[in-house]
Amino acid sequence: MYRFYVQPQVNVFTGSLIGYEMLIRKFDKEWKVPQNFASIPVSEQINLLREVANELMFKVDSLSFNLTQSQFVSKTMAKELVETQKHIYPITLVVELTEEREDITVKKERITRFLDYYLKNGIELSIDDVSTKENTYDKIKWLLPFASEVKFPMQNLRSEKRAVEIPGKLIFWRRVAKKFGLRLVVEGVENSDDDELLGALDLSLRQGFYYEKPHLFKISRNR
């Protein structure tokens, strides 16, 4: 069985909930992160996505849904997501594009073709985990003109023993976001020190345990 855990994204300056990131989980004695996301049937993910959206209609502006580049250029996935965007309007579906090493064979031209299809149908692009792993600025800068959002993961830099770089990287991505007219969402906000740092940097859009942990989203009707 699969279900979505959700974690809120908030604008702390206005005190408002702007959306949720949806994190799929599999039940095997307990809820766990799936080992192989590609093995999850598209139909299962889409049905769950629509159920969550139906519950949140008119309550949030956006729902974020993670895709690797390989999933992003799947014709089946693209068609289903476009139909889902029509189904869940006025909620905006935001595709968080992750970059994994196995995606290296996905050509930019193919991604661009699918980007055009997604954007024309009201789906927004978010570039996830910037400044970590494969998502360095030099590797993703070609995507920035297509994006609506970038996400900076404080928790990833901590796990990579790069916490000292966080303030400087935040300033860098704040400048990039301003240049390209993007939302900058900072995730991995864990404590009051993080909260104060982001306040000092005038960064309002945040996500993290300090505000709320991911939790199982309860569907009101029986499945």
PDB file of C-alpha atoms in Angstrom:
ATOM      1  CA  MET A   1       0.000   0.000   0.000  1.00  0.00           C
ATOM      2  CA  TYR A   2       1.206   3.495  -0.850  1.00  0.00           C
ATOM      3  CA  ARG A   3       0.144   6.799   0.665  1.00  0.00           C
ATOM      4  CA  PHE A   4       1.433  10.338   0.718  1.00  0.00           C
ATOM      5  CA  TYR A   5       3.063  11.974   3.671  1.00  0.00           C
ATOM      6  CA  VAL A   6       2.830  15.748   3.404  1.00  0.00           C
ATOM      7  CA  GLN A   7       4.948  18.581   4.760  1.00  0.00           C
ATOM      8  CA  PRO A   8       3.733  22.193   4.699  1.00  0.00           C
ATOM      9  CA  GLN A   9       5.525  25.029   2.957  1.00  0.00           C
ATOM     10  CA  VAL A  10       4.923  28.314   4.746  1.00  0.00           C
ATOM     11  CA  ASN A  11       5.422  32.021   4.295  1.00  0.00           C
ATOM     12  CA  VAL A  12       6.558  32.960   7.790  1.00  0.00           C
ATOM     13  CA  PHE A  13       6.283  36.698   7.136  1.00  0.00           C
ATOM     14  CA  THR A  14       2.557  36.476   6.388  1.00  0.00           C
ATOM     15  CA  GLY A  15       1.871  33.446   8.574  1.00  0.00           C
ATOM     16  CA  SER A  16       0.271  31.630   5.656  1.00  0.00           C
ATOM     17  CA  LEU A  17       0.361  28.090   4.316  1.00  0.00           C
ATOM     18  CA  ILE A  18       1.344  28.217   0.646  1.00  0.00           C
ATOM     19  CA  GLY A  19       1.342  24.521  -0.186  1.00  0.00           C
ATOM     20  CA  TYR A  20       2.460  21.002   0.623  1.00  0.00           C
ATOM     21  CA  GLU A  21       5.282  18.824  -0.592  1.00  0.00           C
ATOM     22  CA  MET A  22       3.989  15.282  -1.084  1.00  0.00           C
ATOM     23  CA  LEU A  23       6.306  12.437  -0.113  1.00  0.00           C
ATOM     24  CA  ILE A  24       5.195   8.957  -1.124  1.00  0.00           C
ATOM     25  CA  ARG A  25       5.564   6.163   1.420  1.00  0.00           C
ATOM     26  CA  LYS A  26       5.030   2.393   1.337  1.00  0.00           C
ATOM     27  CA  PHE A  27       3.483   0.398   4.165  1.00  0.00           C
ATOM     28  CA  ASP A  28       5.454  -2.704   5.145  1.00  0.00           C
ATOM     29  CA  LYS A  29       4.684  -3.254   8.836  1.00  0.00           C
ATOM     30  CA  GLU A  30       5.302   0.493   9.079  1.00  0.00           C
ATOM     31  CA  TRP A  31       5.440   3.450   6.703  1.00  0.00           C
ATOM     32  CA  LYS A  32       8.796   3.564   4.900  1.00  0.00           C
ATOM     33  CA  VAL A  33      10.506   5.434   2.080  1.00  0.00           C
ATOM     34  CA  PRO A  34      10.263   3.184  -1.022  1.00  0.00           C
ATOM     35  CA  GLN A  35      13.583   1.775  -2.164  1.00  0.00           C
ATOM     36  CA  ASN A  36      12.648   1.981  -5.839  1.00  0.00           C
ATOM     37  CA  PHE A  37      10.423   4.905  -6.798  1.00  0.00           C
ATOM     38  CA  ALA A  38      10.411   3.841 -10.452  1.00  0.00           C
ATOM     39  CA  SER A  39       8.622   0.628  -9.500  1.00  0.00           C
ATOM     40  CA  ILE A  40       5.587   2.471  -8.112  1.00  0.00           C
ATOM     41  CA  PRO A  41       2.774   2.305 -10.697  1.00  0.00           C
ATOM     42  CA  VAL A  42       2.028   5.678 -12.258  1.00  0.00           C
ATOM     43  CA  SER A  43      -1.695   5.067 -11.838  1.00  0.00           C
ATOM     44  CA  GLU A  44      -1.218   4.531  -8.096  1.00  0.00           C
ATOM     45  CA  GLN A  45       0.686   7.797  -7.706  1.00  0.00           C
ATOM     46  CA  ILE A  46      -1.807   9.764  -9.781  1.00  0.00           C
ATOM     47  CA  ASN A  47      -4.843   8.416  -7.924  1.00  0.00           C
ATOM     48  CA  LEU A  48      -3.237   9.310  -4.602  1.00  0.00           C
ATOM     49  CA  LEU A  49      -2.308  12.760  -5.887  1.00  0.00           C
ATOM     50  CA  ARG A  50      -5.892  13.454  -6.965  1.00  0.00           C
ATOM     51  CA  GLU A  51      -7.282  12.252  -3.656  1.00  0.00           C
ATOM     52  CA  VAL A  52      -5.019  14.605  -1.704  1.00  0.00           C
ATOM     53  CA  ALA A  53      -5.852  17.500  -4.044  1.00  0.00           C
ATOM     54  CA  ASN A  54      -9.591  16.895  -3.677  1.00  0.00           C
ATOM     55  CA  GLU A  55      -9.249  17.135   0.096  1.00  0.00           C
ATOM     56  CA  LEU A  56      -7.245  20.374  -0.153  1.00  0.00           C
ATOM     57  CA  MET A  57      -9.283  22.134  -2.833  1.00  0.00           C
ATOM     58  CA  PHE A  58      -9.373  25.910  -2.142  1.00  0.00           C
ATOM     59  CA  LYS A  59      -7.228  25.419   0.973  1.00  0.00           C
ATOM     60  CA  VAL A  60      -3.743  25.663  -0.574  1.00  0.00           C
ATOM     61  CA  ASP A  61      -2.262  27.265  -3.671  1.00  0.00           C
ATOM     62  CA  SER A  62       0.067  24.442  -4.681  1.00  0.00           C
ATOM     63  CA  LEU A  63       1.068  20.810  -4.300  1.00  0.00           C
ATOM     64  CA  SER A  64       4.627  19.713  -5.007  1.00  0.00           C
ATOM     65  CA  PHE A  65       5.339  16.332  -6.574  1.00  0.00           C
ATOM     66  CA  ASN A  66       8.851  14.890  -6.954  1.00  0.00           C
ATOM     67  CA  LEU A  67      10.113  13.450 -10.251  1.00  0.00           C
ATOM     68  CA  THR A  68      13.521  12.317 -11.423  1.00  0.00           C
ATOM     69  CA  GLN A  69      14.494  13.440 -14.914  1.00  0.00           C
ATOM     70  CA  SER A  70      13.746   9.952 -16.246  1.00  0.00           C
ATOM     71  CA  GLN A  71      10.228  10.113 -14.806  1.00  0.00           C
ATOM     72  CA  PHE A  72       9.824  13.683 -16.063  1.00  0.00           C
ATOM     73  CA  VAL A  73      10.274  12.580 -19.691  1.00  0.00           C
ATOM     74  CA  SER A  74       7.918   9.620 -19.425  1.00  0.00           C
ATOM     75  CA  LYS A  75       5.029  10.154 -21.861  1.00  0.00           C
ATOM     76  CA  THR A  76       2.677   8.246 -19.572  1.00  0.00           C
ATOM     77  CA  MET A  77       3.627  10.315 -16.536  1.00  0.00           C
ATOM     78  CA  ALA A  78       3.437  13.600 -18.457  1.00  0.00           C
ATOM     79  CA  LYS A  79      -0.017  12.861 -19.841  1.00  0.00           C
ATOM     80  CA  GLU A  80      -1.346  11.796 -16.446  1.00  0.00           C
ATOM     81  CA  LEU A  81       0.061  14.861 -14.700  1.00  0.00           C
ATOM     82  CA  VAL A  82      -1.428  17.234 -17.263  1.00  0.00           C
ATOM     83  CA  GLU A  83      -4.822  15.577 -16.827  1.00  0.00           C
ATOM     84  CA  THR A  84      -4.355  15.818 -13.076  1.00  0.00           C
ATOM     85  CA  GLN A  85      -3.584  19.538 -13.289  1.00  0.00           C
ATOM     86  CA  LYS A  86      -6.882  20.046 -15.106  1.00  0.00           C
ATOM     87  CA  HIS A  87      -8.632  17.964 -12.472  1.00  0.00           C
ATOM     88  CA  ILE A  88      -7.216  19.791  -9.442  1.00  0.00           C
ATOM     89  CA  TYR A  89      -7.412  23.394 -10.713  1.00  0.00           C
ATOM     90  CA  PRO A  90      -7.196  26.026  -9.107  1.00  0.00           C
ATOM     91  CA  ILE A  91      -4.441  24.223  -7.189  1.00  0.00           C
ATOM     92  CA  THR A  92      -1.164  24.467  -9.090  1.00  0.00           C
ATOM     93  CA  LEU A  93       0.859  21.306  -9.474  1.00  0.00           C
ATOM     94  CA  VAL A  94       4.563  21.990  -8.960  1.00  0.00           C
ATOM     95  CA  VAL A  95       6.929  19.314 -10.261  1.00  0.00           C
ATOM     96  CA  GLU A  96      10.099  19.185  -8.163  1.00  0.00           C
ATOM     97  CA  LEU A  97      12.760  17.998 -10.583  1.00  0.00           C
ATOM     98  CA  THR A  98      15.519  16.019  -8.909  1.00  0.00           C
ATOM     99  CA  GLU A  99      18.738  15.023 -10.644  1.00  0.00           C
ATOM    100  CA  GLU A 100      20.134  11.574 -10.045  1.00  0.00           C
ATOM    101  CA  ARG A 101      23.279  10.049 -11.504  1.00  0.00           C
ATOM    102  CA  GLU A 102      21.237   7.538 -13.476  1.00  0.00           C
ATOM    103  CA  ASP A 103      19.573  10.463 -15.276  1.00  0.00           C
ATOM    104  CA  ILE A 104      22.806  11.458 -17.006  1.00  0.00           C
ATOM    105  CA  THR A 105      21.605   9.906 -20.281  1.00  0.00           C
ATOM    106  CA  VAL A 106      18.504  12.131 -20.421  1.00  0.00           C
ATOM    107  CA  LYS A 107      19.272  14.739 -23.046  1.00  0.00           C
ATOM    108  CA  LYS A 108      18.550  18.410 -22.449  1.00  0.00           C
ATOM    109  CA  GLU A 109      16.605  18.610 -25.722  1.00  0.00           C
ATOM    110  CA  ARG A 110      14.207  15.895 -24.526  1.00  0.00           C
ATOM    111  CA  ILE A 111      13.712  17.577 -21.167  1.00  0.00           C
ATOM    112  CA  THR A 112      13.038  20.889 -22.925  1.00  0.00           C
ATOM    113  CA  ARG A 113      10.345  19.323 -25.113  1.00  0.00           C
ATOM    114  CA  PHE A 114       8.554  17.943 -22.080  1.00  0.00           C
ATOM    115  CA  LEU A 115       9.030  21.212 -20.207  1.00  0.00           C
ATOM    116  CA  ASP A 116       7.167  23.010 -22.964  1.00  0.00           C
ATOM    117  CA  TYR A 117       4.293  20.533 -22.634  1.00  0.00           C
ATOM    118  CA  TYR A 118       4.120  20.834 -18.844  1.00  0.00           C
ATOM    119  CA  LEU A 119       4.352  24.628 -18.772  1.00  0.00           C
ATOM    120  CA  LYS A 120       1.744  25.116 -21.493  1.00  0.00           C
ATOM    121  CA  ASN A 121      -0.655  23.088 -19.375  1.00  0.00           C
ATOM    122  CA  GLY A 122      -0.203  25.057 -16.161  1.00  0.00           C
ATOM    123  CA  ILE A 123       2.295  22.849 -14.340  1.00  0.00           C
ATOM    124  CA  GLU A 124       5.213  24.675 -12.725  1.00  0.00           C
ATOM    125  CA  LEU A 125       8.833  23.562 -12.441  1.00  0.00           C
ATOM    126  CA  SER A 126      10.782  23.539  -9.184  1.00  0.00           C
ATOM    127  CA  ILE A 127      14.474  22.629  -9.128  1.00  0.00           C
ATOM    128  CA  ASP A 128      15.084  20.596  -5.998  1.00  0.00           C
ATOM    129  CA  ASP A 129      18.165  20.311  -3.753  1.00  0.00           C
ATOM    130  CA  VAL A 130      20.228  23.063  -5.357  1.00  0.00           C
ATOM    131  CA  SER A 131      23.933  23.179  -4.412  1.00  0.00           C
ATOM    132  CA  THR A 132      23.978  19.479  -3.491  1.00  0.00           C
ATOM    133  CA  LYS A 133      24.844  16.263  -5.334  1.00  0.00           C
ATOM    134  CA  GLU A 134      24.227  16.722  -9.071  1.00  0.00           C
ATOM    135  CA  ASN A 135      22.229  19.947  -8.736  1.00  0.00           C
ATOM    136  CA  THR A 136      25.085  22.431  -8.766  1.00  0.00           C
ATOM    137  CA  TYR A 137      24.511  25.820 -10.353  1.00  0.00           C
ATOM    138  CA  ASP A 138      26.624  25.079 -13.422  1.00  0.00           C
ATOM    139  CA  LYS A 139      24.654  21.913 -14.150  1.00  0.00           C
ATOM    140  CA  ILE A 140      21.151  23.343 -13.701  1.00  0.00           C
ATOM    141  CA  LYS A 141      21.525  26.968 -14.829  1.00  0.00           C
ATOM    142  CA  TRP A 142      20.095  26.117 -18.261  1.00  0.00           C
ATOM    143  CA  LEU A 143      16.821  25.147 -16.515  1.00  0.00           C
ATOM    144  CA  LEU A 144      16.423  28.394 -14.568  1.00  0.00           C
ATOM    145  CA  PRO A 145      14.574  30.339 -17.324  1.00  0.00           C
ATOM    146  CA  PHE A 146      11.890  27.612 -17.295  1.00  0.00           C
ATOM    147  CA  ALA A 147      11.544  27.342 -13.530  1.00  0.00           C
ATOM    148  CA  SER A 148       9.182  29.027 -11.081  1.00  0.00           C
ATOM    149  CA  GLU A 149      11.045  27.909  -7.978  1.00  0.00           C
ATOM    150  CA  VAL A 150      14.312  26.612  -6.550  1.00  0.00           C
ATOM    151  CA  LYS A 151      14.612  24.704  -3.272  1.00  0.00           C
ATOM    152  CA  PHE A 152      17.650  24.979  -1.026  1.00  0.00           C
ATOM    153  CA  PRO A 153      18.155  22.000   1.348  1.00  0.00           C
ATOM    154  CA  MET A 154      19.842  23.013   4.582  1.00  0.00           C
ATOM    155  CA  GLN A 155      19.639  19.413   5.809  1.00  0.00           C
ATOM    156  CA  ASN A 156      21.623  18.096   2.851  1.00  0.00           C
ATOM    157  CA  LEU A 157      24.513  20.458   3.438  1.00  0.00           C
ATOM    158  CA  ARG A 158      24.578  19.415   7.088  1.00  0.00           C
ATOM    159  CA  SER A 159      24.693  15.723   6.169  1.00  0.00           C
ATOM    160  CA  GLU A 160      27.543  16.465   3.742  1.00  0.00           C
ATOM    161  CA  LYS A 161      29.478  18.225   6.550  1.00  0.00           C
ATOM    162  CA  ARG A 162      29.080  21.559   4.720  1.00  0.00           C
ATOM    163  CA  ALA A 163      26.996  23.457   7.259  1.00  0.00           C
ATOM    164  CA  VAL A 164      29.512  26.311   7.288  1.00  0.00           C
ATOM    165  CA  GLU A 165      28.605  26.999   3.650  1.00  0.00           C
ATOM    166  CA  ILE A 166      24.888  27.502   4.318  1.00  0.00           C
ATOM    167  CA  PRO A 167      24.806  31.314   4.837  1.00  0.00           C
ATOM    168  CA  GLY A 168      26.922  32.014   1.752  1.00  0.00           C
ATOM    169  CA  LYS A 169      24.956  29.592  -0.429  1.00  0.00           C
ATOM    170  CA  LEU A 170      21.676  31.121   0.714  1.00  0.00           C
ATOM    171  CA  ILE A 171      22.900  34.577  -0.295  1.00  0.00           C
ATOM    172  CA  PHE A 172      23.997  33.187  -3.665  1.00  0.00           C
ATOM    173  CA  TRP A 173      20.650  31.521  -4.384  1.00  0.00           C
ATOM    174  CA  ARG A 174      18.757  34.591  -3.167  1.00  0.00           C
ATOM    175  CA  ARG A 175      20.601  36.545  -5.844  1.00  0.00           C
ATOM    176  CA  VAL A 176      19.889  33.868  -8.482  1.00  0.00           C
ATOM    177  CA  ALA A 177      16.216  33.753  -7.555  1.00  0.00           C
ATOM    178  CA  LYS A 178      15.921  37.528  -7.845  1.00  0.00           C
ATOM    179  CA  LYS A 179      17.664  37.534 -11.229  1.00  0.00           C
ATOM    180  CA  PHE A 180      15.332  34.909 -12.702  1.00  0.00           C
ATOM    181  CA  GLY A 181      12.172  35.934 -10.839  1.00  0.00           C
ATOM    182  CA  LEU A 182      11.936  32.673  -8.892  1.00  0.00           C
ATOM    183  CA  ARG A 183      10.559  31.643  -5.546  1.00  0.00           C
ATOM    184  CA  LEU A 184      13.304  30.458  -3.203  1.00  0.00           C
ATOM    185  CA  VAL A 185      12.023  27.856  -0.740  1.00  0.00           C
ATOM    186  CA  VAL A 186      14.436  26.893   2.040  1.00  0.00           C
ATOM    187  CA  GLU A 187      13.871  23.387   3.398  1.00  0.00           C
ATOM    188  CA  GLY A 188      15.448  21.579   6.307  1.00  0.00           C
ATOM    189  CA  VAL A 189      14.688  24.380   8.778  1.00  0.00           C
ATOM    190  CA  GLU A 190      15.209  22.558  12.069  1.00  0.00           C
ATOM    191  CA  ASN A 191      15.492  25.054  14.920  1.00  0.00           C
ATOM    192  CA  SER A 192      15.217  28.669  16.063  1.00  0.00           C
ATOM    193  CA  ASP A 193      18.761  29.416  14.902  1.00  0.00           C
ATOM    194  CA  ASP A 194      17.816  28.435  11.354  1.00  0.00           C
ATOM    195  CA  ASP A 195      14.666  30.506  11.647  1.00  0.00           C
ATOM    196  CA  GLU A 196      16.612  33.565  12.812  1.00  0.00           C
ATOM    197  CA  LEU A 197      19.212  33.183  10.043  1.00  0.00           C
ATOM    198  CA  LEU A 198      16.525  33.098   7.365  1.00  0.00           C
ATOM    199  CA  GLY A 199      14.813  36.077   8.947  1.00  0.00           C
ATOM    200  CA  ALA A 200      18.063  38.037   8.835  1.00  0.00           C
ATOM    201  CA  LEU A 201      18.425  37.121   5.143  1.00  0.00           C
ATOM    202  CA  ASP A 202      14.832  38.184   4.433  1.00  0.00           C
ATOM    203  CA  LEU A 203      13.865  34.722   3.173  1.00  0.00           C
ATOM    204  CA  SER A 204      10.192  34.072   3.867  1.00  0.00           C
ATOM    205  CA  LEU A 205       9.367  30.758   2.147  1.00  0.00           C
ATOM    206  CA  ARG A 206      10.330  27.803   4.312  1.00  0.00           C
ATOM    207  CA  GLN A 207       9.807  24.129   5.030  1.00  0.00           C
ATOM    208  CA  GLY A 208      11.151  21.978   7.832  1.00  0.00           C
ATOM    209  CA  PHE A 209      10.743  20.172  11.138  1.00  0.00           C
ATOM    210  CA  TYR A 210      10.814  23.506  12.992  1.00  0.00           C
ATOM    211  CA  TYR A 211       7.404  24.296  11.520  1.00  0.00           C
ATOM    212  CA  GLU A 212       5.951  20.812  11.032  1.00  0.00           C
ATOM    213  CA  LYS A 213       7.229  17.300  10.348  1.00  0.00           C
ATOM    214  CA  PRO A 214       5.951  15.258   7.385  1.00  0.00           C
ATOM    215  CA  HIS A 215       2.810  13.394   8.398  1.00  0.00           C
ATOM    216  CA  LEU A 216       0.469  10.863   6.862  1.00  0.00           C
ATOM    217  CA  PHE A 217      -2.246  12.652   4.947  1.00  0.00           C
ATOM    218  CA  LYS A 218      -5.626  11.259   5.988  1.00  0.00           C
ATOM    219  CA  ILE A 219      -8.193  10.734   3.252  1.00  0.00           C
ATOM    220  CA  SER A 220     -11.684  11.327   4.595  1.00  0.00           C
ATOM    221  CA  ARG A 221     -13.405   8.766   2.402  1.00  0.00           C
ATOM    222  CA  ASN A 222     -12.600   5.066   2.369  1.00  0.00           C
ATOM    223  CA  ARG A 223     -10.367   3.898  -0.460  1.00  0.00           C
TER     224      ARG A 223
END
